[in-house]
XYZ file of C-alpha atoms in Angstrom:
432
model
C -15.784 -36.948 17.079
C -19.062 -37.438 15.171
C -19.377 -38.156 11.434
C -20.047 -34.493 10.564
C -16.948 -33.394 12.455
C -14.853 -36.118 10.780
C -16.051 -35.070 7.336
C -15.395 -31.421 8.144
C -11.864 -32.276 9.332
C -11.205 -34.176 6.089
C -12.642 -31.288 4.098
C -10.376 -28.756 5.777
C -7.396 -31.102 5.523
C -7.880 -31.305 1.761
C -8.038 -27.519 1.535
C -4.878 -26.995 3.575
C -2.958 -29.553 1.492
C -3.695 -27.552 -1.648
C -2.844 -24.165 -0.150
C 0.373 -22.199 -0.543
C 1.153 -19.552 2.069
C 3.018 -16.352 1.248
C 4.265 -14.479 4.309
C 5.025 -10.834 3.549
C 8.077 -10.145 5.703
C 9.953 -7.439 3.841
C 8.812 -4.366 5.736
C 11.009 -2.191 7.903
C 8.430 -1.226 10.520
C 9.701 2.339 10.891
C 7.288 3.111 13.761
C 9.431 0.830 15.930
C 12.139 3.476 15.598
C 15.680 2.257 16.263
C 14.512 -1.316 16.999
C 14.380 -1.817 13.232
C 17.507 0.081 12.246
C 19.326 -3.216 11.671
C 16.549 -5.792 11.290
C 13.209 -6.192 9.534
C 10.156 -5.905 11.767
C 9.277 -9.637 11.532
C 12.740 -10.425 12.929
C 12.232 -8.344 16.096
C 12.368 -10.561 19.222
C 9.104 -11.006 21.104
C 7.817 -12.893 24.120
C 11.086 -13.887 25.782
C 12.357 -16.428 23.246
C 10.543 -15.904 19.952
C 10.631 -13.540 16.992
C 7.501 -11.935 15.553
C 7.707 -14.089 12.398
C 7.332 -17.236 14.522
C 3.654 -16.514 15.201
C 2.291 -16.563 11.627
C 4.646 -19.448 10.759
C 3.438 -21.441 13.777
C -0.147 -20.732 12.774
C 0.588 -22.325 9.403
C 2.141 -25.460 10.870
C -0.559 -25.834 13.533
C -3.239 -25.341 10.848
C -1.804 -28.202 8.801
C -0.386 -25.972 6.059
C 3.176 -26.984 5.278
C 3.977 -25.148 2.067
C 5.141 -21.698 3.075
C 7.195 -19.039 1.309
C 8.570 -16.030 3.198
C 9.078 -12.896 1.083
C 11.940 -10.772 2.415
C 13.478 -7.440 1.458
C 14.570 -4.861 4.085
C 17.692 -5.819 6.099
C 16.705 -9.463 6.084
C 19.940 -11.090 7.269
C 18.862 -11.877 10.848
C 15.422 -12.949 9.622
C 16.921 -15.297 7.036
C 19.332 -16.801 9.589
C 16.484 -17.347 12.050
C 14.314 -19.134 9.481
C 17.219 -21.267 8.272
C 18.055 -22.330 11.829
C 14.564 -22.712 13.254
C 12.323 -23.650 10.360
C 14.334 -26.228 8.442
C 12.638 -29.232 10.063
C 10.054 -29.828 7.309
C 10.651 -32.663 4.842
C 11.099 -31.532 1.259
C 10.544 -35.037 -0.104
C 7.004 -34.870 1.314
C 6.338 -31.547 -0.389
C 6.779 -29.600 2.869
C 8.872 -26.450 3.068
C 9.421 -23.004 4.488
C 11.367 -21.334 1.715
C 12.781 -17.841 1.408
C 11.931 -15.527 -1.480
C 14.195 -12.457 -1.277
C 13.533 -9.517 -3.566
C 15.281 -10.541 -6.808
C 13.831 -8.253 -9.508
C 12.563 -11.382 -11.247
C 9.962 -9.604 -13.399
C 10.891 -5.924 -13.100
C 13.918 -3.707 -12.517
C 12.638 -2.483 -9.139
C 12.484 -3.886 -5.636
C 9.077 -4.706 -4.162
C 6.942 -1.585 -4.526
C 4.022 -2.778 -2.376
C 2.406 -5.895 -0.984
C 0.749 -6.839 -4.265
C 3.939 -6.204 -6.202
C 5.875 -8.507 -3.868
C 3.546 -11.351 -4.820
C 3.468 -10.366 -8.497
C 7.256 -10.497 -8.786
C 7.187 -14.131 -7.624
C 4.372 -15.393 -9.863
C 6.640 -17.873 -11.650
C 7.622 -19.475 -8.334
C 4.007 -19.593 -7.156
C 2.992 -21.297 -10.428
C 5.673 -23.954 -9.944
C 3.959 -25.095 -6.723
C 0.532 -25.396 -8.453
C -1.644 -24.398 -5.452
C -5.445 -24.206 -5.630
C -5.496 -21.437 -3.032
C -2.976 -18.805 -1.982
C -3.065 -17.597 1.619
C -1.271 -14.275 2.058
C -0.181 -13.238 5.554
C 1.516 -10.260 7.123
C 4.666 -11.428 8.861
C 4.567 -8.870 11.669
C 1.505 -9.554 13.839
C 1.111 -11.516 17.073
C -1.874 -13.881 17.166
C -3.012 -17.501 17.066
C -5.284 -18.472 14.203
C -6.395 -21.718 12.600
C -6.492 -20.931 8.890
C -8.425 -24.114 8.077
C -11.898 -22.762 8.995
C -11.152 -19.579 7.036
C -10.353 -21.693 3.954
C -13.636 -23.572 4.442
C -15.499 -20.246 4.775
C -13.860 -19.038 1.565
C -15.022 -22.104 -0.359
C -18.508 -22.211 1.146
C -19.127 -18.569 0.166
C -17.777 -19.168 -3.347
C -15.484 -16.213 -2.797
C -12.827 -14.979 -5.173
C -11.070 -13.277 -2.276
C -11.605 -13.528 1.485
C -10.201 -10.955 3.928
C -9.848 -11.794 7.631
C -11.134 -8.977 9.812
C -11.554 -7.970 13.428
C -13.042 -5.132 15.423
C -10.633 -2.382 16.491
C -11.253 0.765 18.580
C -12.345 3.607 16.328
C -9.457 5.787 17.514
C -6.952 3.212 16.226
C -8.744 2.321 12.985
C -6.904 4.885 10.842
C -3.867 2.563 10.930
C -5.783 -0.241 9.160
C -7.811 -1.034 6.098
C -11.387 -0.330 7.222
C -14.294 -2.117 5.587
C -18.061 -2.204 5.487
C -20.043 -5.409 4.859
C -23.601 -6.449 4.078
C -25.581 -8.999 6.101
C -23.889 -11.842 4.184
C -20.388 -10.580 5.137
C -19.719 -9.493 1.583
C -17.414 -6.452 1.556
C -19.141 -3.425 0.041
C -16.668 -0.745 1.146
C -12.910 -0.774 1.789
C -10.675 2.203 2.569
C -6.998 1.817 3.428
C -5.937 3.855 6.481
C -8.779 6.389 6.354
C -8.317 9.711 8.129
C -11.918 9.508 9.383
C -12.774 5.800 9.718
C -16.404 4.787 9.569
C -17.667 2.782 12.586
C -19.625 -0.463 12.405
C -23.364 0.289 12.052
C -24.886 0.455 15.523
C -21.433 0.543 17.157
C -19.975 4.035 17.413
C -16.812 2.900 19.220
C -15.333 0.291 16.844
C -14.546 -0.223 13.175
C -14.133 -3.392 11.134
C -10.477 -3.672 10.140
C -8.447 -5.915 7.876
C -5.886 -8.195 9.526
C -3.744 -8.368 6.393
C -4.749 -12.027 5.953
C -6.088 -12.848 2.466
C -7.206 -16.011 0.674
C -7.269 -15.934 -3.129
C -8.331 -18.520 -5.648
C -5.021 -18.985 -7.430
C -6.132 -18.312 -11.009
C -7.997 -15.216 -9.865
C -4.889 -13.960 -8.051
C -2.760 -14.367 -11.182
C -5.264 -12.455 -13.310
C -5.676 -9.573 -10.893
C -1.969 -9.100 -10.203
C -1.191 -8.980 -13.926
C -3.972 -6.447 -14.480
C -2.764 -4.347 -11.535
C 0.800 -4.355 -12.886
C -0.534 -2.721 -16.065
C -2.281 0.078 -14.134
C -0.025 3.119 -14.419
C -1.448 4.815 -11.310
C -1.394 1.790 -9.024
C 0.807 1.749 -5.924
C 0.825 -2.065 -6.274
C -0.693 -2.669 -2.856
C -3.509 -5.013 -1.793
C -5.126 -2.608 0.643
C -4.734 0.578 -1.387
C -5.454 -0.738 -4.867
C -6.614 -4.314 -5.415
C -9.215 -4.818 -2.704
C -11.023 -1.452 -3.158
C -11.246 -2.152 -6.893
C -12.313 -5.806 -6.627
C -15.199 -5.365 -4.185
C -17.310 -3.777 -6.947
C -16.799 -6.502 -9.541
C -16.075 -9.777 -7.752
C -17.070 -11.879 -4.753
C -14.995 -10.464 -1.903
C -15.970 -11.547 1.610
C -14.922 -10.707 5.166
C -14.072 -13.543 7.538
C -14.652 -12.506 11.183
C -11.758 -13.607 13.381
C -13.300 -14.854 16.605
C -12.198 -16.996 19.536
C -13.684 -20.427 18.820
C -14.127 -21.168 22.528
C -16.253 -18.152 23.504
C -17.036 -16.436 20.160
C -15.504 -13.207 21.457
C -12.867 -11.016 19.896
C -9.761 -13.169 19.495
C -6.297 -12.041 20.564
C -4.420 -10.085 17.872
C -1.740 -7.458 18.295
C -0.024 -5.170 15.844
C 3.228 -4.481 17.696
C 4.208 -1.798 15.223
C 5.103 0.969 17.687
C 7.448 1.075 20.661
C 4.467 1.551 22.976
C 2.470 -1.369 21.545
C 5.569 -3.582 21.506
C 6.269 -2.840 25.171
C 2.620 -3.290 26.150
C 2.173 -6.615 24.340
C 5.289 -8.023 26.016
C 4.173 -6.716 29.410
C 0.808 -8.440 28.997
C 2.611 -11.776 28.953
C 3.810 -11.453 32.553
C 0.272 -10.938 33.901
C -1.211 -13.693 36.055
C -3.694 -14.545 33.295
C -2.227 -13.171 30.065
C -4.473 -12.651 27.028
C -1.997 -14.699 24.958
C -1.260 -18.139 26.398
C 2.278 -19.160 25.495
C 1.879 -22.309 27.592
C -0.881 -23.728 25.369
C 0.290 -27.236 24.415
C -2.465 -27.540 21.810
C -1.157 -24.561 19.839
C 2.613 -24.314 20.418
C 4.693 -21.448 19.074
C 7.680 -22.916 17.265
C 11.035 -21.176 17.034
C 14.767 -21.661 16.881
C 15.953 -22.286 20.413
C 19.576 -21.969 21.414
C 20.824 -24.590 23.857
C 21.237 -22.637 27.093
C 21.489 -23.428 30.820
C 18.533 -22.601 33.083
C 18.067 -19.120 34.470
C 20.084 -18.586 37.642
C 19.375 -16.427 40.716
C 22.252 -15.894 43.142
C 22.907 -14.122 46.481
C 20.444 -13.950 49.328
C 21.787 -11.109 51.447
C 19.671 -8.231 52.723
C 19.841 -5.550 50.026
C 21.567 -7.930 47.642
C 19.082 -10.665 46.826
C 18.834 -12.194 43.365
C 15.110 -12.398 42.693
C 12.368 -11.925 40.082
C 8.686 -11.361 40.874
C 5.767 -11.281 38.397
C 8.291 -11.733 35.613
C 9.370 -14.055 32.807
C 13.068 -14.957 32.748
C 14.497 -16.951 29.843
C 17.287 -19.494 29.726
C 20.865 -18.363 30.164
C 19.924 -15.387 32.373
C 21.786 -14.628 35.600
C 20.125 -12.419 38.210
C 23.040 -11.733 40.543
C 21.974 -9.933 43.697
C 19.464 -7.808 41.749
C 15.687 -7.341 41.812
C 13.525 -7.876 38.739
C 9.895 -6.810 39.078
C 7.125 -7.221 36.491
C 9.575 -7.514 33.602
C 10.363 -9.824 30.698
C 13.938 -10.947 30.127
C 15.044 -12.679 26.942
C 17.903 -15.182 26.877
C 21.411 -14.496 28.192
C 20.589 -11.350 30.146
C 22.695 -10.603 33.201
C 21.550 -8.175 35.908
C 24.239 -7.405 38.427
C 24.168 -6.662 42.147
C 22.090 -3.876 43.698
C 20.300 -3.099 40.418
C 16.501 -2.847 40.250
C 14.494 -3.493 37.106
C 10.784 -2.613 36.875
C 8.219 -2.915 34.066
C 10.829 -3.451 31.395
C 11.479 -5.614 28.324
C 15.102 -6.705 27.964
C 16.129 -8.343 24.698
C 18.867 -11.016 24.425
C 22.521 -10.640 25.371
C 22.098 -7.551 27.536
C 24.408 -6.852 30.464
C 23.149 -4.531 33.202
C 25.841 -3.274 35.549
C 25.684 -2.743 39.315
C 23.533 -0.118 41.047
C 21.310 0.541 38.020
C 17.669 1.631 38.268
C 15.583 0.933 35.176
C 11.826 1.181 34.653
C 9.398 1.388 31.721
C 12.127 0.537 29.233
C 12.818 -1.561 26.169
C 16.511 -2.509 26.123
C 17.675 -3.690 22.704
C 19.799 -6.748 22.046
C 23.459 -6.517 22.968
C 23.318 -3.407 25.162
C 25.801 -3.072 27.990
C 24.287 -0.776 30.611
C 27.058 0.922 32.632
C 26.961 0.795 36.448
C 24.830 3.433 38.212
C 22.729 4.091 35.088
C 19.234 5.438 35.789
C 16.548 5.012 33.105
C 12.863 5.856 33.304
C 12.891 8.295 36.206
C 13.729 11.586 34.478
C 12.119 12.006 31.041
C 14.214 15.049 30.131
C 17.473 13.299 30.935
C 16.323 10.189 29.072
C 15.440 12.156 25.933
C 18.959 13.546 25.814
C 20.319 10.013 25.387
C 17.520 7.695 24.279
C 14.202 7.556 22.435
C 11.243 8.283 24.738
C 7.652 7.798 23.585
C 4.779 10.121 24.448
C 3.667 7.682 27.149
C 7.130 7.565 28.730
C 8.479 4.247 27.445
C 12.251 4.487 26.959
C 13.924 2.668 24.068
C 17.658 2.005 24.536
C 19.882 0.620 21.774
C 23.637 -0.076 21.703
C 24.259 2.866 19.385
C 22.609 5.248 21.856
C 25.113 4.032 24.433
C 28.027 4.587 22.053
C 28.373 0.842 21.464
C 28.532 0.381 17.682
C 27.634 -3.260 17.269
C 26.590 -2.887 13.638
C 28.419 0.064 12.150
C 31.980 -0.205 10.895
C 34.487 1.718 13.035
C 35.557 5.149 11.906
C 39.014 5.115 10.328
C 40.330 7.189 13.240
C 39.348 4.349 15.581
C 41.406 1.725 13.763
C 44.672 0.652 15.413
C 47.885 1.912 13.876
C 50.128 -0.566 12.051
């Protein structure tokens, strides 16, 4: 490492030490349908052993930022338990923490109304930590990002606010905040979820979209949130209200998110629909996946239950326990069944003569004998009865399950008549 690199590392280290991260993790994620009936979107399992929230939290730790607050609201119990179990390893006496900020109506009589309001209602807590910079993250995206260079970019451009951005296909851009920039990367236009997104000049196929990653100078953030709270017509949202207003009066810059190794578009996924969730998980079982979970230089941290290794039993013709082009987590038992191009989370059992293809199976699922399942997402805790067929007859599947336009079948315990979360009806209670 040369002197310039050493100085740059020290510079970024100083910035990260004086940064507080706020992870916005209170959203339901309704486009995930029944997957978020009983959990917030950031708590949805992903990648065989993780939850979505683990990716932004790991980015913080790997970036050297160790003061993190997670703002929760919608059905946060499983998310809170996961963070308490898996993210309690930081040392409070060293000023390190991952703390939880549930919606408490600290400043107003309402729950969080929007992303900006969620931060506004915790201003007193933010002030108590005395950060120089506040890094605001969405808690529901899958990506690896070193926030240190973005902090350096923010300071070097003397920005009041910096917004991380990436190129997205024009057909998908209406789901994002779309921006236009000048040749200095200063944002001159910002429209949240436009019906007719404007492409990048000279590129008719892509638009420049916000990642939901913001860096604010702390004093500036305080001022703008207080002003926004006084605006009677504001929806109290960063993308809808604050950013479009600030670009005309303050120094607001776009930070292009690129892969540092090849300067190409870096990996980033919004797994906000059943289709995108299934696809992003399926990408992981490819020979060379776009997201490397085996990268020792940038590990993804999580709470990991102590489980035995995956087990494959029986080697008879027609009853061979095997998995090909698949990821199988600890505690799984593949008993005389075939698993092809699928991803199995922990403690999944697949019983004899069953065949599983192109499917994502969340933890604690039991698949009975003689089942045929393809193109499916099986939610946590499902017990699939013997001889069940999923993914072969769309009409039959729609009568029981949720089927997307592309044919991905979502199966939850409630769809199978297995009420894991709901209280039993009084008629189901045993007599005295």
